[in-house]
Amino acid sequence: MSRGGKGFLFVVAAPSGAGKSTLVNALLAREPGIALSISHTTRAPRPGEVDGRQYFFVDRASFEREAAAGVFLEHAEVHGNLYGTSRRVVQGELAAGRDVLLEIDWQGAAQIRRSEPACVSVFILPPSAAELERRLRGRGSDSEAVIERRLANSRGEIAHAHEFDFILVNDRFEDALDELAGIVEAVREGRRPQVSRHEDLIRALLAS
Ligand code: 5GP
């Protein structure tokens, strides 16, 4: 199932509001053989978020101390907060032959491509700029200022979509989930599926 006894490392990125977490959670429910890496962040927990489940919530001083000590496989500042992936957990799972999925931003993905060149990266696009904004507002848990900042940042994230091995559009949820599961299955079987690069949609999202 895994290459040379080592697990596969999947990296999934998307602009905030593309539905990445919902898709990833559904993928993990369908594919229990993939371990989701729980990141560290300096962001405050949203209502309902639990320390150690969605994230390890830490203060900036301890994050910076751990980053300097090399605790993180990658780390980046996103929307004004620091986020990082535990090197020990990810490398431990991969060495034990388990597949690992990182839900991180494009900056983290770029660092992972350098340190783990065998990783498989997937970028999730929203079907349109209007739908991205509707989904961001629909979440209802972020302040207007946070939503505005995330909308502005989404174009910066989408501009890096072409760096990813696979690009998929989260229009109809079930279709996007099938496509994501299909990518995982193909990688595990040593196949490289042909998927669209969605050039026209990326151009439209960047022009919006
Ligand atoms: P949120 O605060 O909405 O959960 O996440 C904001 C952004 O930070 C998302 O794009 C998410 O993928 C990214 N992110 C979450 N964890 C990490 C991480 O460990 N490293 C990096 N580079 N980005 C992360």
Short mmCIF file of C-alpha atoms and ligand atoms in Angstrom, two decimals:
data_model
loop_
_atom_site.label_atom_id
_atom_site.label_comp_id
_atom_site.label_asym_id
_atom_site.label_seq_id
_atom_site.Cartn_x
_atom_site.Cartn_y
_atom_site.Cartn_z
CA MET A 1 0.00 0.00 0.00
CA SER A 2 2.85 2.40 0.66
CA ARG A 3 6.04 3.08 -1.21
CA GLY A 4 9.02 1.15 0.18
CA GLY A 5 7.28 0.69 3.53
CA LYS A 6 6.97 4.46 3.98
CA GLY A 7 3.56 6.13 4.04
CA PHE A 8 2.42 8.67 1.46
CA LEU A 9 2.33 12.32 2.44
CA PHE A 10 -0.68 14.23 1.08
CA VAL A 11 -0.74 18.03 1.25
CA VAL A 12 -4.11 19.75 0.75
CA ALA A 13 -4.46 23.53 0.39
CA ALA A 14 -7.26 25.91 -0.62
CA PRO A 15 -8.35 29.48 -0.08
CA SER A 16 -10.31 29.87 3.14
CA GLY A 17 -13.97 29.10 2.39
CA ALA A 18 -13.38 26.60 -0.43
CA GLY A 19 -14.71 23.85 1.83
CA LYS A 20 -11.36 22.18 2.43
CA SER A 21 -11.93 21.02 6.02
CA THR A 22 -15.35 19.51 5.25
CA LEU A 23 -13.91 17.66 2.25
CA VAL A 24 -10.88 16.44 4.17
CA ASN A 25 -13.01 15.26 7.11
CA ALA A 26 -15.28 13.33 4.74
CA LEU A 27 -12.22 11.81 3.03
CA LEU A 28 -10.81 10.68 6.39
CA ALA A 29 -14.15 9.12 7.36
CA ARG A 30 -14.12 7.20 4.09
CA GLU A 31 -10.39 6.35 4.22
CA PRO A 32 -9.51 5.54 7.84
CA GLY A 33 -5.96 4.63 6.79
CA ILE A 34 -4.93 8.29 6.56
CA ALA A 35 -3.71 10.17 9.65
CA LEU A 36 -4.54 13.89 9.77
CA SER A 37 -1.70 15.96 11.20
CA ILE A 38 -2.96 18.30 13.95
CA SER A 39 -1.18 21.64 13.53
CA HIS A 40 -0.04 24.09 16.17
CA THR A 41 -1.44 27.62 15.89
CA THR A 42 -1.38 30.93 17.70
CA ARG A 43 -4.95 31.65 16.49
CA ALA A 44 -7.66 31.77 19.18
CA PRO A 45 -10.01 28.77 19.15
CA ARG A 46 -13.35 29.29 17.38
CA PRO A 47 -16.50 28.33 19.30
CA GLY A 48 -16.62 24.54 19.53
CA GLU A 49 -12.95 24.00 18.72
CA VAL A 50 -11.11 21.80 21.21
CA ASP A 51 -7.38 21.96 22.01
CA GLY A 52 -5.66 18.90 20.52
CA ARG A 53 -8.53 18.09 18.16
CA GLN A 54 -8.67 20.81 15.44
CA TYR A 55 -5.36 22.39 16.54
CA PHE A 56 -2.94 22.64 19.42
CA PHE A 57 -3.58 26.23 20.50
CA VAL A 58 -0.38 27.87 21.76
CA ASP A 59 0.85 31.38 22.50
CA ARG A 60 3.19 33.22 20.15
CA ALA A 61 6.21 33.04 22.46
CA SER A 62 6.11 29.26 22.81
CA PHE A 63 5.40 28.82 19.07
CA GLU A 64 8.43 30.94 18.19
CA ARG A 65 10.59 29.05 20.68
CA GLU A 66 9.55 25.70 19.20
CA ALA A 67 10.02 26.97 15.62
CA ALA A 68 13.57 28.05 16.48
CA ALA A 69 14.22 24.62 18.02
CA GLY A 70 13.22 22.91 14.72
CA VAL A 71 10.05 21.34 16.10
CA PHE A 72 8.11 22.14 12.90
CA LEU A 73 8.46 20.42 9.53
CA GLU A 74 7.04 23.64 8.09
CA HIS A 75 5.54 26.77 9.57
CA ALA A 76 4.06 29.97 8.22
CA GLU A 77 2.11 33.08 9.11
CA VAL A 78 -1.42 32.94 7.67
CA HIS A 79 -4.06 35.68 8.14
CA GLY A 80 -1.89 37.18 10.93
CA ASN A 81 -1.50 33.95 12.93
CA LEU A 82 1.31 31.39 13.06
CA TYR A 83 0.67 27.78 12.03
CA GLY A 84 3.08 24.83 12.11
CA THR A 85 3.23 21.09 11.44
CA SER A 86 4.91 18.78 13.95
CA ARG A 87 8.01 17.20 12.41
CA ARG A 88 8.09 14.34 14.93
CA VAL A 89 4.47 13.26 14.44
CA VAL A 90 4.56 13.39 10.62
CA GLN A 91 7.90 11.65 10.23
CA GLY A 92 6.92 9.05 12.84
CA GLU A 93 3.66 8.17 11.05
CA LEU A 94 5.36 8.02 7.62
CA ALA A 95 8.19 5.85 8.94
CA ALA A 96 5.59 3.50 10.46
CA GLY A 97 4.10 3.11 6.96
CA ARG A 98 0.98 5.19 7.58
CA ASP A 99 -0.28 7.79 5.12
CA VAL A 100 -0.47 11.34 6.47
CA LEU A 101 -2.51 14.32 5.31
CA LEU A 102 -1.54 17.94 5.97
CA GLU A 103 -4.18 20.65 5.66
CA ILE A 104 -1.94 23.69 5.26
CA ASP A 105 -1.49 26.87 3.22
CA TRP A 106 0.55 27.34 0.02
CA GLN A 107 3.63 28.61 1.94
CA GLY A 108 3.69 25.46 4.05
CA ALA A 109 3.13 23.32 0.95
CA ALA A 110 6.16 24.93 -0.71
CA GLN A 111 8.33 24.11 2.33
CA ILE A 112 7.05 20.50 2.39
CA ARG A 113 7.82 20.06 -1.33
CA ARG A 114 11.45 20.96 -0.56
CA SER A 115 11.85 18.71 2.51
CA GLU A 116 9.58 15.84 1.35
CA PRO A 117 9.79 15.84 -2.45
CA ALA A 118 7.73 12.64 -2.71
CA CYS A 119 4.68 14.39 -1.25
CA VAL A 120 1.47 14.59 -3.30
CA SER A 121 -0.17 18.02 -3.25
CA VAL A 122 -3.79 18.89 -4.01
CA PHE A 123 -5.30 22.36 -4.37
CA ILE A 124 -9.05 22.86 -3.94
CA LEU A 125 -10.73 25.68 -5.86
CA PRO A 126 -14.16 27.18 -5.20
CA PRO A 127 -16.46 27.10 -8.27
CA SER A 128 -16.60 30.93 -8.45
CA ALA A 129 -15.60 34.08 -6.56
CA ALA A 130 -19.25 34.71 -5.58
CA GLU A 131 -19.60 31.22 -4.10
CA LEU A 132 -16.33 31.61 -2.17
CA GLU A 133 -17.65 34.79 -0.52
CA ARG A 134 -21.04 33.19 0.20
CA ARG A 135 -19.35 30.22 1.93
CA LEU A 136 -17.06 32.47 3.98
CA ARG A 137 -20.00 34.52 5.24
CA GLY A 138 -22.15 31.43 5.78
CA ARG A 139 -19.74 30.06 8.38
CA GLY A 140 -20.95 32.78 10.74
CA SER A 141 -18.18 32.28 13.30
CA ASP A 142 -15.74 34.95 12.13
CA SER A 143 -15.96 38.72 12.51
CA GLU A 144 -16.49 40.99 9.47
CA ALA A 145 -12.84 42.15 9.68
CA VAL A 146 -11.62 38.53 9.60
CA ILE A 147 -13.89 37.71 6.63
CA GLU A 148 -12.64 40.76 4.68
CA ARG A 149 -9.03 39.79 5.35
CA ARG A 150 -9.64 36.20 4.27
CA LEU A 151 -11.39 37.30 1.07
CA ALA A 152 -8.49 39.56 0.21
CA ASN A 153 -6.02 36.76 0.95
CA SER A 154 -7.90 34.15 -1.08
CA ARG A 155 -6.59 35.53 -4.37
CA GLY A 156 -3.03 35.31 -3.05
CA GLU A 157 -3.61 31.65 -2.20
CA ILE A 158 -5.27 30.86 -5.58
CA ALA A 159 -2.32 32.41 -7.42
CA HIS A 160 -0.27 29.41 -6.23
CA ALA A 161 -2.73 26.72 -7.38
CA HIS A 162 -0.55 25.81 -10.38
CA GLU A 163 2.29 24.68 -8.03
CA PHE A 164 0.17 21.71 -6.91
CA ASP A 165 0.16 18.23 -8.45
CA PHE A 166 -3.64 18.16 -8.61
CA ILE A 167 -6.31 20.85 -8.76
CA LEU A 168 -9.94 20.07 -8.05
CA VAL A 169 -13.08 22.20 -7.94
CA ASN A 170 -15.39 21.88 -4.95
CA ASP A 171 -18.67 22.61 -6.71
CA ARG A 172 -20.83 19.57 -6.00
CA PHE A 173 -19.49 18.22 -2.71
CA GLU A 174 -19.96 14.52 -3.53
CA ASP A 175 -18.16 14.91 -6.88
CA ALA A 176 -15.23 16.73 -5.25
CA LEU A 177 -15.03 14.04 -2.55
CA ASP A 178 -15.01 11.27 -5.17
CA GLU A 179 -12.26 13.09 -7.04
CA LEU A 180 -10.15 13.55 -3.91
CA ALA A 181 -10.62 9.90 -2.89
CA GLY A 182 -9.75 8.92 -6.46
CA ILE A 183 -6.46 10.83 -6.25
CA VAL A 184 -5.56 9.05 -2.99
CA GLU A 185 -6.45 5.65 -4.43
CA ALA A 186 -4.49 6.28 -7.63
CA VAL A 187 -1.40 7.43 -5.73
CA ARG A 188 -1.55 4.39 -3.47
CA GLU A 189 -1.80 2.14 -6.50
CA GLY A 190 1.09 3.90 -8.21
CA ARG A 191 -1.08 5.47 -10.93
CA ARG A 192 -1.07 9.15 -11.86
CA PRO A 193 -4.64 10.20 -12.74
CA GLN A 194 -5.17 12.87 -15.39
CA VAL A 195 -7.11 15.76 -13.92
CA SER A 196 -7.94 19.15 -15.40
CA ARG A 197 -5.69 22.08 -14.44
CA HIS A 198 -8.75 24.41 -14.49
CA GLU A 199 -6.78 27.26 -16.11
CA ASP A 200 -9.88 29.28 -17.11
CA LEU A 201 -11.44 29.10 -13.63
CA ILE A 202 -8.18 30.18 -11.97
CA ARG A 203 -7.93 33.15 -14.36
CA ALA A 204 -11.55 34.12 -13.58
CA LEU A 205 -11.03 33.85 -9.81
CA LEU A 206 -7.87 35.98 -9.97
CA ALA A 207 -9.60 38.63 -12.11
CA SER A 208 -12.61 38.93 -9.78
P1 5GP B 1 -7.97 28.30 9.94
O1 5GP B 1 -7.49 29.30 10.93
O2 5GP B 1 -9.15 28.82 9.15
O3 5GP B 1 -8.22 26.94 10.56
O4 5GP B 1 -6.79 28.09 8.89
C1 5GP B 1 -6.27 29.18 8.18
C2 5GP B 1 -5.27 28.70 7.17
O5 5GP B 1 -4.10 28.17 7.82
C3 5GP B 1 -5.77 27.60 6.26
O6 5GP B 1 -5.34 27.89 4.93
C4 5GP B 1 -5.06 26.38 6.79
O7 5GP B 1 -4.90 25.39 5.79
C5 5GP B 1 -3.74 26.96 7.21
N1 5GP B 1 -3.03 26.07 8.13
C6 5GP B 1 -3.56 25.28 9.10
N2 5GP B 1 -2.58 24.60 9.72
C7 5GP B 1 -1.42 24.92 9.11
C8 5GP B 1 -0.06 24.51 9.29
O8 5GP B 1 0.29 23.70 10.13
N3 5GP B 1 0.85 25.10 8.45
C9 5GP B 1 0.52 26.01 7.50
N4 5GP B 1 1.49 26.49 6.73
N5 5GP B 1 -0.75 26.40 7.30
C10 5GP B 1 -1.70 25.87 8.09
#
